[in-house]
Amino acid sequence: SQEGGSVGITSGLDYDSLRLDAEYGGDLANDWTYHVGGFFRTGEGPRDSATDVEEGYQLKATLARKFDRGSVKFHFKRLDDVVPTYLPFPAQYNGGGFSEVGVDFADGTLLEGFTDCAPRQNDAVECVDEGFEAEMTSFAVVADYDVTDIISVGLRHRTAAIEGNFASPFAAIAFDDPTNGPSVQIHYFNTKLDNLDNSNTELTVTAELETFTATAGLAMMDQDITTVWNFNEYYRLLDANRTPYNTGDSVGGVLYGNPTWGNCCTRLYDYEVEAFAPYLALSGTIGDRLGWDVSYRQNDYDVSGTFAEGAVLVPLDVNGDGQIGANEQEVPTIGPSSPYNYDQDFDSWSIGANYAATDSVALFVNYSEGGGLAAPDRITGNLNGDGTLDDGAGYAEISQAEVGVKWQFDDGSLYVTYFDADTDEERAFEVTTQEFLQNSYESSGVEIEGDYDFGNGFGIRGSMTFTDAEIVNTGSGENIGNTPRRQADYIFNITPSYATDDWEVGVNFVGTDEVYVQDNNDLKFDSYVVANLFANWYVNDNFSVSVNANNLFDEDGFTEGEEGSADVGDFVRLRSINGRTASVSLQYDFF
């Protein structure tokens, strides 16, 4: 609705990345407005890679019109993009922390420019490069109409065609080879996303009555999922060049299959999820100071289709060289299929109230119960032979209570919330551990948010969360009473800043307490604090320059690990945060 736009370019200062952003919008004839924008990017990304793994673009467009009694918007999106995915890599436990072994914590990866070949359906073979590739074309419409001064109706609809590929190296085993030295056996994630098309529709009717507002709605969803999984084994030295070497039946350090995992996980999933969810939401006020709301939703899911998880080993020329080599004698291919044929129903509801004790202080309380459908490709171990599922086995449940206070004053605000939550996970398969996990958790804590304006351009904002979490049940009976893996006792985010009419500068501190790597509560990741610097210079009304430096002090931090225990000198596998990266952005605004 405002004529104008912008064009900007962002470049990595200490890493290879270049991105162009542009957008423009304004009025069209007959009260129509439009907006078109998007980006294009290319580069290696913030971590070392043998090739440019960031490569792609996105285009989005909106056409809108307001009427006397309503409005309508049409949205279009086209995405064709590839980005790197950084999976855990090897390190070594030194007794008090972790030491690098061939991969730098700050910017190292196992990305070596692989082109991985894998069998797909009907003995077809496909070769793909590294990265997460996504292609999406979507269309959406949003419409609202006031039938009367009291009754209004709404429509939300989006349909999307989606496909892509996930290809990235995972350190399955790190070891010290007697002949070659420190080495890694890589299991190469290669999952073809043939079809992730979906369609979502929501219809609403809202009545604005004297003392309350009522909304009745119906949400409908149709999701197709067709994916083909594959894992090959790669053998590499943990040296600067990640030199390949042969072991067993590998050729050039490549084995087409993964006998270390029992040739697991060459799989095909082809299913459809249909959802039908009517809901009702009521909200209103009692007097001048008490607000309330209550909602209920009935979730009905229907899952149908097929899956194939048991691989068949066959000789197959995977790399297309015209010969079946030693590493192609027993290639896992897709085996016989089994059906999906089950329904999943559960309720979700919430109730809450807000009381304005004064003009600046309010107290609130909320309680909710609900759930989420389990991903059908992770719960096949729970299915019967005819594709049916035991009642209640296919979704996670959560209940949560919150109570807090909101204080808004002249120079800032402060929100404090106490929460208490119970979570029951579905029984689901974890690929990297080859186990079915089913945990239940209890957690409680306090979340604090606030901001303050000191005047003269100085300000601060931030948040902190304290959590006490416990595992109360597991499928195996182990680890009960322990703290959930990767769950910190506290996390925080604090941003002091200074601004003038022409420029602003600030630093964002993000921190976390130490965490247990796994649920057995033995090995730990240390706490860390990361500082991120930002500065903006408004050269004139149209042109601005921004500089950002993330992890300014190049702090080591770890977010995920595979080993729950380790002795000094043992190899472990972990995922680290990015080291210091800096970028500069130039932007020109049109008015």
GROMACS .gro file of N, CA, C and O in nm, residues 206-249:
model
  176
  206THR      N    1  -1.684  -1.544   1.234
  206THR     CA    2  -1.663  -1.472   1.358
  206THR      C    3  -1.782  -1.382   1.388
  206THR      O    4  -1.831  -1.311   1.300
  207ALA      N    5  -1.826  -1.388   1.513
  207ALA     CA    6  -1.935  -1.302   1.559
  207ALA      C    7  -1.883  -1.210   1.670
  207ALA      O    8  -1.834  -1.259   1.773
  208GLU      N    9  -1.893  -1.080   1.649
  208GLU     CA   10  -1.853  -0.980   1.747
  208GLU      C   11  -1.977  -0.940   1.827
  208GLU      O   12  -2.054  -0.852   1.787
  209LEU      N   13  -1.999  -1.005   1.942
  209LEU     CA   14  -2.116  -0.979   2.025
  209LEU      C   15  -2.083  -0.876   2.133
  209LEU      O   16  -1.969  -0.830   2.144
  210GLU      N   17  -2.182  -0.840   2.213
  210GLU     CA   18  -2.162  -0.731   2.308
  210GLU      C   19  -2.053  -0.763   2.410
  210GLU      O   20  -1.968  -0.679   2.440
  211THR      N   21  -2.056  -0.881   2.468
  211THR     CA   22  -1.965  -0.913   2.577
  211THR      C   23  -1.856  -1.012   2.539
  211THR      O   24  -1.764  -1.035   2.619
  212PHE      N   25  -1.863  -1.071   2.422
  212PHE     CA   26  -1.758  -1.165   2.383
  212PHE      C   27  -1.757  -1.180   2.231
  212PHE      O   28  -1.850  -1.141   2.160
  213THR      N   29  -1.646  -1.239   2.183
  213THR     CA   30  -1.628  -1.269   2.041
  213THR      C   31  -1.617  -1.420   2.024
  213THR      O   32  -1.544  -1.487   2.099
  214ALA      N   33  -1.688  -1.474   1.926
  214ALA     CA   34  -1.686  -1.618   1.899
  214ALA      C   35  -1.639  -1.642   1.756
  214ALA      O   36  -1.687  -1.578   1.663
  215THR      N   37  -1.545  -1.735   1.742
  215THR     CA   38  -1.497  -1.776   1.610
  215THR      C   39  -1.510  -1.927   1.596
  215THR      O   40  -1.457  -2.002   1.678
  216ALA      N   41  -1.582  -1.970   1.494
  216ALA     CA   42  -1.591  -2.111   1.459
  216ALA      C   43  -1.511  -2.132   1.330
  216ALA      O   44  -1.523  -2.053   1.236
  217GLY      N   45  -1.427  -2.234   1.331
  217GLY     CA   46  -1.342  -2.254   1.215
  217GLY      C   47  -1.329  -2.399   1.177
  217GLY      O   48  -1.362  -2.490   1.254
  218LEU      N   49  -1.284  -2.419   1.055
  218LEU     CA   50  -1.256  -2.553   1.005
  218LEU      C   51  -1.124  -2.549   0.929
  218LEU      O   52  -1.110  -2.474   0.832
  219ALA      N   53  -1.026  -2.626   0.977
  219ALA     CA   54  -0.896  -2.635   0.912
  219ALA      C   55  -0.884  -2.770   0.843
  219ALA      O   56  -0.914  -2.874   0.903
  220MET      N   57  -0.844  -2.769   0.716
  220MET     CA   58  -0.828  -2.891   0.638
  220MET      C   59  -0.690  -2.892   0.574
  220MET      O   60  -0.643  -2.789   0.525
  221MET      N   61  -0.626  -3.007   0.574
  221MET     CA   62  -0.490  -3.019   0.522
  221MET      C   63  -0.474  -3.150   0.447
  221MET      O   64  -0.530  -3.252   0.487
  222ASP      N   65  -0.398  -3.144   0.340
  222ASP     CA   66  -0.363  -3.265   0.264
  222ASP      C   67  -0.214  -3.259   0.236
  222ASP      O   68  -0.166  -3.165   0.172
  223GLN      N   69  -0.139  -3.356   0.287
  223GLN     CA   70   0.007  -3.357   0.274
  223GLN      C   71   0.052  -3.486   0.208
  223GLN      O   72   0.023  -3.596   0.258
  224ASP      N   73   0.121  -3.476   0.094
  224ASP     CA   74   0.184  -3.591   0.030
  224ASP      C   75   0.329  -3.599   0.073
  224ASP      O   76   0.398  -3.496   0.080
  225ILE      N   77   0.378  -3.719   0.100
  225ILE     CA   78   0.519  -3.738   0.134
  225ILE      C   79   0.570  -3.862   0.061
  225ILE      O   80   0.527  -3.974   0.090
  226THR      N   81   0.658  -3.839  -0.035
  226THR     CA   82   0.726  -3.949  -0.104
  226THR      C   83   0.876  -3.922  -0.095
  226THR      O   84   0.927  -3.827  -0.154
  227THR      N   85   0.945  -4.006  -0.019
  227THR     CA   86   1.089  -3.989   0.001
  227THR      C   87   1.159  -4.123  -0.016
  227THR      O   88   1.102  -4.229   0.015
  228VAL      N   89   1.281  -4.117  -0.065
  228VAL     CA   90   1.365  -4.236  -0.080
  228VAL      C   91   1.496  -4.211  -0.007
  228VAL      O   92   1.569  -4.118  -0.039
  229TRP      N   93   1.525  -4.296   0.092
  229TRP     CA   94   1.645  -4.280   0.175
  229TRP      C   95   1.756  -4.371   0.122
  229TRP      O   96   1.731  -4.480   0.069
  230ASN      N   97   1.880  -4.325   0.142
  230ASN     CA   98   1.995  -4.408   0.108
  230ASN      C   99   2.116  -4.363   0.191
  230ASN      O  100   2.132  -4.245   0.220
  231PHE      N  101   2.202  -4.460   0.226
  231PHE     CA  102   2.325  -4.432   0.298
  231PHE      C  103   2.438  -4.515   0.238
  231PHE      O  104   2.431  -4.638   0.239
  232ASN      N  105   2.541  -4.449   0.187
  232ASN     CA  106   2.665  -4.515   0.147
  232ASN      C  107   2.773  -4.487   0.249
  232ASN      O  108   2.765  -4.391   0.325
  233GLU      N  109   2.877  -4.572   0.248
  233GLU     CA  110   2.989  -4.553   0.341
  233GLU      C  111   3.110  -4.496   0.266
  233GLU      O  112   3.144  -4.543   0.157
  234TYR      N  113   3.173  -4.396   0.329
  234TYR     CA  114   3.296  -4.335   0.277
  234TYR      C  115   3.403  -4.345   0.385
  234TYR      O  116   3.376  -4.315   0.503
  235TYR      N  117   3.524  -4.382   0.345
  235TYR     CA  118   3.635  -4.392   0.439
  235TYR      C  119   3.736  -4.283   0.409
  235TYR      O  120   3.786  -4.273   0.296
  236ARG      N  121   3.767  -4.200   0.510
  236ARG     CA  122   3.853  -4.084   0.491
  236ARG      C  123   3.949  -4.071   0.608
  236ARG      O  124   3.915  -4.098   0.723
  237LEU      N  125   4.072  -4.027   0.576
  237LEU     CA  126   4.164  -3.986   0.681
  237LEU      C  127   4.116  -3.853   0.740
  237LEU      O  128   4.058  -3.770   0.670
  238LEU      N  129   4.144  -3.834   0.868
  238LEU     CA  130   4.114  -3.705   0.930
  238LEU      C  131   4.236  -3.615   0.914
  238LEU      O  132   4.297  -3.569   1.011
  239ASP      N  133   4.271  -3.591   0.786
  239ASP     CA  134   4.381  -3.501   0.755
  239ASP      C  135   4.323  -3.377   0.685
  239ASP      O  136   4.203  -3.363   0.668
  240ALA      N  137   4.413  -3.290   0.644
  240ALA     CA  138   4.369  -3.163   0.585
  240ALA      C  139   4.292  -3.186   0.455
  240ALA      O  140   4.204  -3.106   0.420
  241ASN      N  141   4.324  -3.293   0.383
  241ASN     CA  142   4.262  -3.318   0.253
  241ASN      C  143   4.152  -3.423   0.258
  241ASN      O  144   4.093  -3.455   0.154
  242ARG      N  145   4.127  -3.479   0.379
  242ARG     CA  146   4.030  -3.585   0.396
  242ARG      C  147   4.055  -3.694   0.292
  242ARG      O  148   3.968  -3.733   0.214
  243THR      N  149   4.176  -3.745   0.292
  243THR     CA  150   4.223  -3.839   0.191
  243THR      C  151   4.146  -3.971   0.199
  243THR      O  152   4.139  -4.031   0.306
  244PRO      N  153   4.091  -4.019   0.088
  244PRO     CA  154   4.020  -4.147   0.090
  244PRO      C  155   4.118  -4.264   0.096
  244PRO      O  156   4.231  -4.256   0.047
  245TYR      N  157   4.075  -4.373   0.157
  245TYR     CA  158   4.154  -4.496   0.154
  245TYR      C  159   4.059  -4.615   0.159
  245TYR      O  160   3.943  -4.601   0.198
  246ASN      N  161   4.109  -4.730   0.117
  246ASN     CA  162   4.025  -4.848   0.105
  246ASN      C  163   4.030  -4.932   0.232
  246ASN      O  164   4.133  -4.943   0.299
  247THR      N  165   3.916  -4.989   0.264
  247THR     CA  166   3.907  -5.089   0.369
  247THR      C  167   3.793  -5.182   0.333
  247THR      O  168   3.693  -5.140   0.273
  248GLY      N  169   3.810  -5.311   0.363
  248GLY     CA  170   3.706  -5.408   0.327
  248GLY      C  171   3.685  -5.410   0.177
  248GLY      O  172   3.781  -5.422   0.098
  249ASP      N  173   3.562  -5.397   0.134
  249ASP     CA  174   3.528  -5.403  -0.008
  249ASP      C  175   3.515  -5.265  -0.071
  249ASP      O  176   3.465  -5.252  -0.183
   0.00000   0.00000   0.00000
